[in-house]
PDB file of C-alpha atoms in Angstrom:
ATOM      1  CA  MET A   1       0.000   0.000   0.000  1.00 32.00           C
ATOM      2  CA  GLU A   2       1.358   3.411  -0.935  1.00 39.00           C
ATOM      3  CA  GLU A   3       2.236   5.599   2.046  1.00 39.00           C
ATOM      4  CA  ILE A   4       0.051   8.674   2.540  1.00 40.00           C
ATOM      5  CA  PRO A   5       1.822  11.633   4.202  1.00 44.00           C
ATOM      6  CA  MET A   6       0.295  13.029   7.412  1.00 41.00           C
ATOM      7  CA  GLY A   7      -2.147  15.828   6.673  1.00 46.00           C
ATOM      8  CA  ALA A   8      -2.487  14.798   3.042  1.00 59.00           C
ATOM      9  CA  GLY A   9      -5.690  13.703   1.422  1.00 72.00           C
ATOM     10  CA  LEU A  10      -6.351  10.211   0.228  1.00 85.00           C
ATOM     11  CA  GLY A  11      -7.218  11.361  -3.258  1.00 90.00           C
ATOM     12  CA  PRO A  12     -10.111   9.937  -5.216  1.00 95.00           C
ATOM     13  CA  CYS A  13     -11.122   6.744  -3.461  1.00 96.00           C
ATOM     14  CA  VAL A  14     -13.959   5.190  -1.481  1.00 97.00           C
ATOM     15  CA  VAL A  15     -13.772   4.405   2.234  1.00 97.00           C
ATOM     16  CA  LEU A  16     -16.644   2.270   3.544  1.00 98.00           C
ATOM     17  CA  ILE A  17     -17.276   2.564   7.298  1.00 98.00           C
ATOM     18  CA  THR A  18     -19.563  -0.236   8.479  1.00 97.00           C
ATOM     19  CA  GLY A  19     -20.584  -2.016  11.661  1.00 96.00           C
ATOM     20  CA  VAL A  20     -23.640  -2.701  13.791  1.00 93.00           C
ATOM     21  CA  MET A  21     -26.113  -0.035  14.928  1.00 89.00           C
ATOM     22  CA  ALA A  22     -24.566   2.312  17.535  1.00 90.00           C
ATOM     23  CA  ALA A  23     -21.014   1.227  16.613  1.00 93.00           C
ATOM     24  CA  GLY A  24     -20.106   4.869  15.901  1.00 94.00           C
ATOM     25  CA  LYS A  25     -20.274   4.766  12.094  1.00 96.00           C
ATOM     26  CA  SER A  26     -21.907   8.180  11.588  1.00 95.00           C
ATOM     27  CA  THR A  27     -19.606  10.008  13.967  1.00 96.00           C
ATOM     28  CA  VAL A  28     -16.426   8.333  12.704  1.00 97.00           C
ATOM     29  CA  ALA A  29     -17.341   8.812   9.031  1.00 98.00           C
ATOM     30  CA  GLN A  30     -18.101  12.504   9.582  1.00 98.00           C
ATOM     31  CA  LEU A  31     -14.868  13.100  11.523  1.00 97.00           C
ATOM     32  CA  LEU A  32     -12.845  11.194   8.924  1.00 97.00           C
ATOM     33  CA  ALA A  33     -14.352  13.232   6.072  1.00 96.00           C
ATOM     34  CA  GLU A  34     -13.715  16.455   8.014  1.00 96.00           C
ATOM     35  CA  SER A  35     -10.049  15.485   8.495  1.00 95.00           C
ATOM     36  CA  LEU A  36      -9.435  15.223   4.748  1.00 95.00           C
ATOM     37  CA  PRO A  37      -9.032  18.178   2.378  1.00 94.00           C
ATOM     38  CA  ARG A  38     -11.528  17.020  -0.284  1.00 95.00           C
ATOM     39  CA  ALA A  39     -14.046  14.523   1.049  1.00 97.00           C
ATOM     40  CA  VAL A  40     -17.762  13.793   1.198  1.00 98.00           C
ATOM     41  CA  HIS A  41     -19.815  11.768   3.679  1.00 98.00           C
ATOM     42  CA  VAL A  42     -22.273   9.468   1.915  1.00 98.00           C
ATOM     43  CA  ARG A  43     -24.879   8.392   4.477  1.00 97.00           C
ATOM     44  CA  GLY A  44     -26.521   5.139   3.367  1.00 93.00           C
ATOM     45  CA  ASP A  45     -29.501   5.704   5.638  1.00 92.00           C
ATOM     46  CA  VAL A  46     -30.470   8.778   3.599  1.00 95.00           C
ATOM     47  CA  PHE A  47     -31.543   6.468   0.777  1.00 93.00           C
ATOM     48  CA  ARG A  48     -33.792   4.512   3.174  1.00 91.00           C
ATOM     49  CA  ARG A  49     -35.386   7.717   4.456  1.00 91.00           C
ATOM     50  CA  MET A  50     -36.041   8.955   0.919  1.00 93.00           C
ATOM     51  CA  ILE A  51     -38.752   6.306   0.575  1.00 90.00           C
ATOM     52  CA  VAL A  52     -41.880   8.255   1.528  1.00 93.00           C
ATOM     53  CA  SER A  53     -44.490   5.520   1.324  1.00 91.00           C
ATOM     54  CA  GLY A  54     -44.141   1.750   1.220  1.00 82.00           C
ATOM     55  CA  ARG A  55     -40.911   1.638   3.192  1.00 85.00           C
ATOM     56  CA  ALA A  56     -40.208  -1.774   4.736  1.00 83.00           C
ATOM     57  CA  GLU A  57     -37.813  -1.820   7.678  1.00 83.00           C
ATOM     58  CA  MET A  58     -35.287  -4.629   8.001  1.00 77.00           C
ATOM     59  CA  ALA A  59     -36.165  -7.148  10.696  1.00 71.00           C
ATOM     60  CA  PRO A  60     -34.548 -10.420  11.729  1.00 70.00           C
ATOM     61  CA  ASP A  61     -36.867 -12.330   9.350  1.00 71.00           C
ATOM     62  CA  GLU A  62     -35.546 -10.309   6.356  1.00 71.00           C
ATOM     63  CA  ALA A  63     -38.863  -9.965   4.553  1.00 84.00           C
ATOM     64  CA  GLU A  64     -38.503  -9.901   0.778  1.00 91.00           C
ATOM     65  CA  GLU A  65     -39.555  -6.251   0.370  1.00 91.00           C
ATOM     66  CA  ALA A  66     -37.239  -5.053   3.153  1.00 88.00           C
ATOM     67  CA  ARG A  67     -34.352  -7.031   1.635  1.00 91.00           C
ATOM     68  CA  SER A  68     -35.103  -5.529  -1.791  1.00 94.00           C
ATOM     69  CA  GLN A  69     -35.081  -2.000  -0.351  1.00 93.00           C
ATOM     70  CA  LEU A  70     -31.799  -2.637   1.490  1.00 93.00           C
ATOM     71  CA  ASP A  71     -30.270  -3.893  -1.749  1.00 95.00           C
ATOM     72  CA  LEU A  72     -31.461  -0.744  -3.549  1.00 96.00           C
ATOM     73  CA  ARG A  73     -30.066   1.492  -0.807  1.00 95.00           C
ATOM     74  CA  GLN A  74     -26.655  -0.192  -1.050  1.00 97.00           C
ATOM     75  CA  ARG A  75     -26.606  -0.009  -4.857  1.00 98.00           C
ATOM     76  CA  LEU A  76     -27.438   3.704  -4.708  1.00 98.00           C
ATOM     77  CA  SER A  77     -24.762   4.526  -2.124  1.00 98.00           C
ATOM     78  CA  ALA A  78     -22.142   2.644  -4.175  1.00 98.00           C
ATOM     79  CA  GLN A  79     -23.143   4.586  -7.305  1.00 98.00           C
ATOM     80  CA  VAL A  80     -23.026   7.918  -5.470  1.00 98.00           C
ATOM     81  CA  ALA A  81     -19.618   7.094  -3.963  1.00 98.00           C
ATOM     82  CA  ASP A  82     -18.286   6.211  -7.430  1.00 98.00           C
ATOM     83  CA  ALA A  83     -19.652   9.465  -8.876  1.00 98.00           C
ATOM     84  CA  TYR A  84     -17.887  11.532  -6.211  1.00 98.00           C
ATOM     85  CA  ALA A  85     -14.635   9.586  -6.623  1.00 98.00           C
ATOM     86  CA  ASP A  86     -14.870  10.014 -10.419  1.00 98.00           C
ATOM     87  CA  ASP A  87     -14.936  13.758  -9.782  1.00 98.00           C
ATOM     88  CA  GLY A  88     -11.819  13.649  -7.580  1.00 97.00           C
ATOM     89  CA  TRP A  89     -13.339  13.318  -4.100  1.00 97.00           C
ATOM     90  CA  THR A  90     -12.664  10.915  -1.265  1.00 97.00           C
ATOM     91  CA  ALA A  91     -16.086   9.368  -0.669  1.00 98.00           C
ATOM     92  CA  VAL A  92     -16.545   8.192   2.915  1.00 98.00           C
ATOM     93  CA  VAL A  93     -19.578   5.881   2.885  1.00 98.00           C
ATOM     94  CA  GLN A  94     -21.290   4.977   6.149  1.00 98.00           C
ATOM     95  CA  ASP A  95     -23.907   2.260   6.386  1.00 96.00           C
ATOM     96  CA  ILE A  96     -24.695  -1.135   7.861  1.00 94.00           C
ATOM     97  CA  VAL A  97     -23.156  -3.527   5.327  1.00 96.00           C
ATOM     98  CA  LEU A  98     -22.751  -6.927   6.981  1.00 94.00           C
ATOM     99  CA  GLY A  99     -22.784 -10.619   6.108  1.00 94.00           C
ATOM    100  CA  ASP A 100     -22.952 -11.443   2.409  1.00 95.00           C
ATOM    101  CA  ASP A 101     -23.800  -7.802   1.701  1.00 96.00           C
ATOM    102  CA  LEU A 102     -20.175  -6.792   2.348  1.00 97.00           C
ATOM    103  CA  PRO A 103     -18.499  -8.656  -0.546  1.00 97.00           C
ATOM    104  CA  ARG A 104     -21.470  -7.734  -2.744  1.00 97.00           C
ATOM    105  CA  TYR A 105     -20.927  -4.053  -1.859  1.00 97.00           C
ATOM    106  CA  VAL A 106     -17.207  -4.333  -2.597  1.00 97.00           C
ATOM    107  CA  ASP A 107     -18.089  -5.714  -6.038  1.00 97.00           C
ATOM    108  CA  ARG A 108     -20.569  -2.885  -6.666  1.00 97.00           C
ATOM    109  CA  VAL A 109     -18.059  -0.101  -6.067  1.00 98.00           C
ATOM    110  CA  ARG A 110     -16.033   0.473  -9.252  1.00 97.00           C
ATOM    111  CA  THR A 111     -13.577   2.884  -7.653  1.00 97.00           C
ATOM    112  CA  ARG A 112     -10.175   1.647  -6.575  1.00 95.00           C
ATOM    113  CA  PRO A 113      -8.742   2.090  -4.124  1.00 94.00           C
ATOM    114  CA  LEU A 114     -11.658   1.001  -1.999  1.00 96.00           C
ATOM    115  CA  HIS A 115     -10.959   0.749   1.735  1.00 95.00           C
ATOM    116  CA  VAL A 116     -13.278  -1.157   4.063  1.00 96.00           C
ATOM    117  CA  VAL A 117     -13.352  -0.312   7.776  1.00 96.00           C
ATOM    118  CA  VAL A 118     -15.477  -2.444  10.111  1.00 96.00           C
ATOM    119  CA  LEU A 119     -16.182  -0.939  13.535  1.00 97.00           C
ATOM    120  CA  ALA A 120     -16.599  -3.856  15.936  1.00 96.00           C
ATOM    121  CA  PRO A 121     -17.070  -2.653  19.523  1.00 96.00           C
ATOM    122  CA  SER A 122     -18.153  -5.162  22.170  1.00 96.00           C
ATOM    123  CA  PRO A 123     -21.883  -5.741  22.759  1.00 94.00           C
ATOM    124  CA  GLU A 124     -21.510  -4.005  26.140  1.00 95.00           C
ATOM    125  CA  ALA A 125     -20.067  -0.894  24.493  1.00 95.00           C
ATOM    126  CA  VAL A 126     -22.841  -0.937  21.868  1.00 92.00           C
ATOM    127  CA  ARG A 127     -25.537  -1.161  24.570  1.00 89.00           C
ATOM    128  CA  THR A 128     -23.992   1.815  26.376  1.00 90.00           C
ATOM    129  CA  ARG A 129     -23.780   3.838  23.167  1.00 87.00           C
ATOM    130  CA  GLU A 130     -27.336   2.911  22.162  1.00 84.00           C
ATOM    131  CA  ALA A 131     -28.618   4.059  25.573  1.00 82.00           C
ATOM    132  CA  GLY A 132     -26.886   7.416  25.113  1.00 76.00           C
ATOM    133  CA  ARG A 133     -28.220   8.125  21.618  1.00 69.00           C
ATOM    134  CA  GLY A 134     -31.207  10.316  20.842  1.00 67.00           C
ATOM    135  CA  LYS A 135     -32.526   7.613  18.529  1.00 62.00           C
ATOM    136  CA  THR A 136     -33.071   3.913  18.988  1.00 61.00           C
ATOM    137  CA  GLY A 137     -32.317   1.512  16.213  1.00 60.00           C
ATOM    138  CA  TYR A 138     -32.583  -1.987  17.542  1.00 54.00           C
ATOM    139  CA  GLY A 139     -36.351  -2.511  17.623  1.00 64.00           C
ATOM    140  CA  GLU A 140     -36.868  -6.229  16.885  1.00 70.00           C
ATOM    141  CA  TRP A 141     -33.119  -6.880  16.902  1.00 73.00           C
ATOM    142  CA  THR A 142     -30.972  -7.570  19.931  1.00 83.00           C
ATOM    143  CA  VAL A 143     -27.451  -6.266  20.296  1.00 87.00           C
ATOM    144  CA  GLU A 144     -26.240  -9.865  20.700  1.00 89.00           C
ATOM    145  CA  ALA A 145     -27.952 -11.061  17.495  1.00 86.00           C
ATOM    146  CA  PHE A 146     -26.510  -8.176  15.483  1.00 82.00           C
ATOM    147  CA  ASP A 147     -23.062  -8.735  16.996  1.00 90.00           C
ATOM    148  CA  ALA A 148     -23.204 -12.462  16.156  1.00 89.00           C
ATOM    149  CA  HIS A 149     -24.141 -11.599  12.559  1.00 85.00           C
ATOM    150  CA  LEU A 150     -21.177  -9.240  12.379  1.00 91.00           C
ATOM    151  CA  ARG A 151     -18.598 -11.555  13.926  1.00 93.00           C
ATOM    152  CA  SER A 152     -19.621 -14.925  12.495  1.00 93.00           C
ATOM    153  CA  GLY A 153     -21.494 -13.983   9.334  1.00 93.00           C
ATOM    154  CA  THR A 154     -19.363 -11.212   7.850  1.00 96.00           C
ATOM    155  CA  PRO A 155     -16.240 -11.968   5.783  1.00 96.00           C
ATOM    156  CA  ARG A 156     -12.999 -10.538   7.201  1.00 95.00           C
ATOM    157  CA  ILE A 157     -12.515  -7.837   4.597  1.00 94.00           C
ATOM    158  CA  GLY A 158     -10.574  -4.669   5.403  1.00 93.00           C
ATOM    159  CA  LEU A 159      -9.637  -3.162   8.744  1.00 93.00           C
ATOM    160  CA  TRP A 160     -11.605  -4.502  11.729  1.00 94.00           C
ATOM    161  CA  LEU A 161     -11.360  -2.299  14.808  1.00 95.00           C
ATOM    162  CA  ASP A 162     -12.547  -3.081  18.313  1.00 96.00           C
ATOM    163  CA  THR A 163     -13.518   0.475  19.199  1.00 95.00           C
ATOM    164  CA  SER A 164     -14.970  -0.389  22.624  1.00 95.00           C
ATOM    165  CA  GLY A 165     -12.525   1.764  24.543  1.00 94.00           C
ATOM    166  CA  GLN A 166     -11.817   4.366  21.874  1.00 95.00           C
ATOM    167  CA  THR A 167     -13.132   7.861  21.445  1.00 95.00           C
ATOM    168  CA  PRO A 168     -14.328   8.701  17.919  1.00 96.00           C
ATOM    169  CA  GLU A 169     -11.149  10.751  17.440  1.00 96.00           C
ATOM    170  CA  GLU A 170      -8.994   7.770  18.430  1.00 96.00           C
ATOM    171  CA  THR A 171     -10.900   5.585  15.967  1.00 96.00           C
ATOM    172  CA  VAL A 172     -10.342   8.087  13.149  1.00 96.00           C
ATOM    173  CA  ALA A 173      -6.631   8.182  14.036  1.00 94.00           C
ATOM    174  CA  ALA A 174      -6.520   4.356  13.858  1.00 94.00           C
ATOM    175  CA  VAL A 175      -8.277   4.388  10.479  1.00 94.00           C
ATOM    176  CA  LEU A 176      -5.888   7.007   9.096  1.00 92.00           C
ATOM    177  CA  ASP A 177      -2.934   5.071  10.515  1.00 89.00           C
ATOM    178  CA  GLY A 178      -4.173   1.970   8.702  1.00 84.00           C
ATOM    179  CA  LEU A 179      -4.662   3.868   5.459  1.00 81.00           C
ATOM    180  CA  ARG A 180      -1.180   5.292   5.773  1.00 73.00           C
ATOM    181  CA  GLY A 181       0.387   1.890   6.389  1.00 71.00           C
ATOM    182  CA  GLY A 182       1.113   2.699  10.038  1.00 55.00           C
ATOM    183  CA  ALA A 183       2.702   0.528  12.645  1.00 42.00           C
ATOM    184  CA  GLY A 184      -0.586  -0.854  13.961  1.00 44.00           C
ATOM    185  CA  ASP A 185      -1.355  -4.560  13.722  1.00 42.00           C
ATOM    186  CA  PRO A 186      -0.758  -5.251  10.012  1.00 36.00           C
ATOM    187  CA  GLY A 187      -2.800  -8.449  10.198  1.00 38.00           C
ATOM    188  CA  ARG A 188      -5.969  -6.436  10.776  1.00 42.00           C
ATOM    189  CA  TRP A 189      -5.585  -4.323   7.674  1.00 39.00           C
ATOM    190  CA  SER A 190      -6.038  -5.754   4.239  1.00 43.00           C
ATOM    191  CA  GLN A 191      -4.558  -3.961   1.295  1.00 38.00           C
ATOM    192  CA  GLU A 192      -7.029  -2.079  -0.827  1.00 48.00           C
ATOM    193  CA  VAL A 193      -9.861  -4.332  -1.908  1.00 53.00           C
TER     194      VAL A 193
END
């Protein structure tokens, strides 16, 4: 991986920040985009909220319509990220992309380099963060079920970070260190996908 000087941008690329609900994706993606000189924050959830009528929320049973809408949302965010990267931006995408959706998302993004960052705090940390948020996301899901899907059902692509004890700023520093080929645990960071 080519070394990126401190303070420099990443250039046109896509960085996917994913993880379970309340893992810190929104905050980390925003801070990461703000730390770069030419970056955008593509929020996958915006595409879900754009559906005014007929929206089907994802539930553990993965109803066909909800699955179809999730697939559409992920296709749209990949297309938007590619469009920004084509125009010279670093596109920081933030969404829940787990299980078989992760390699499918990687295949959908045309831009290279594509960097995948999986935020994987402990279930205890997620429960604490969820309790402190102004919104609740778990509904029919449990933190444990989502965590199990992440850890046992999601391919080990990209940089996986246990952010349980990290501040958002520390997580962004770890992501940038990984992107810059830093001295962190090299086994956790895959080269560009």
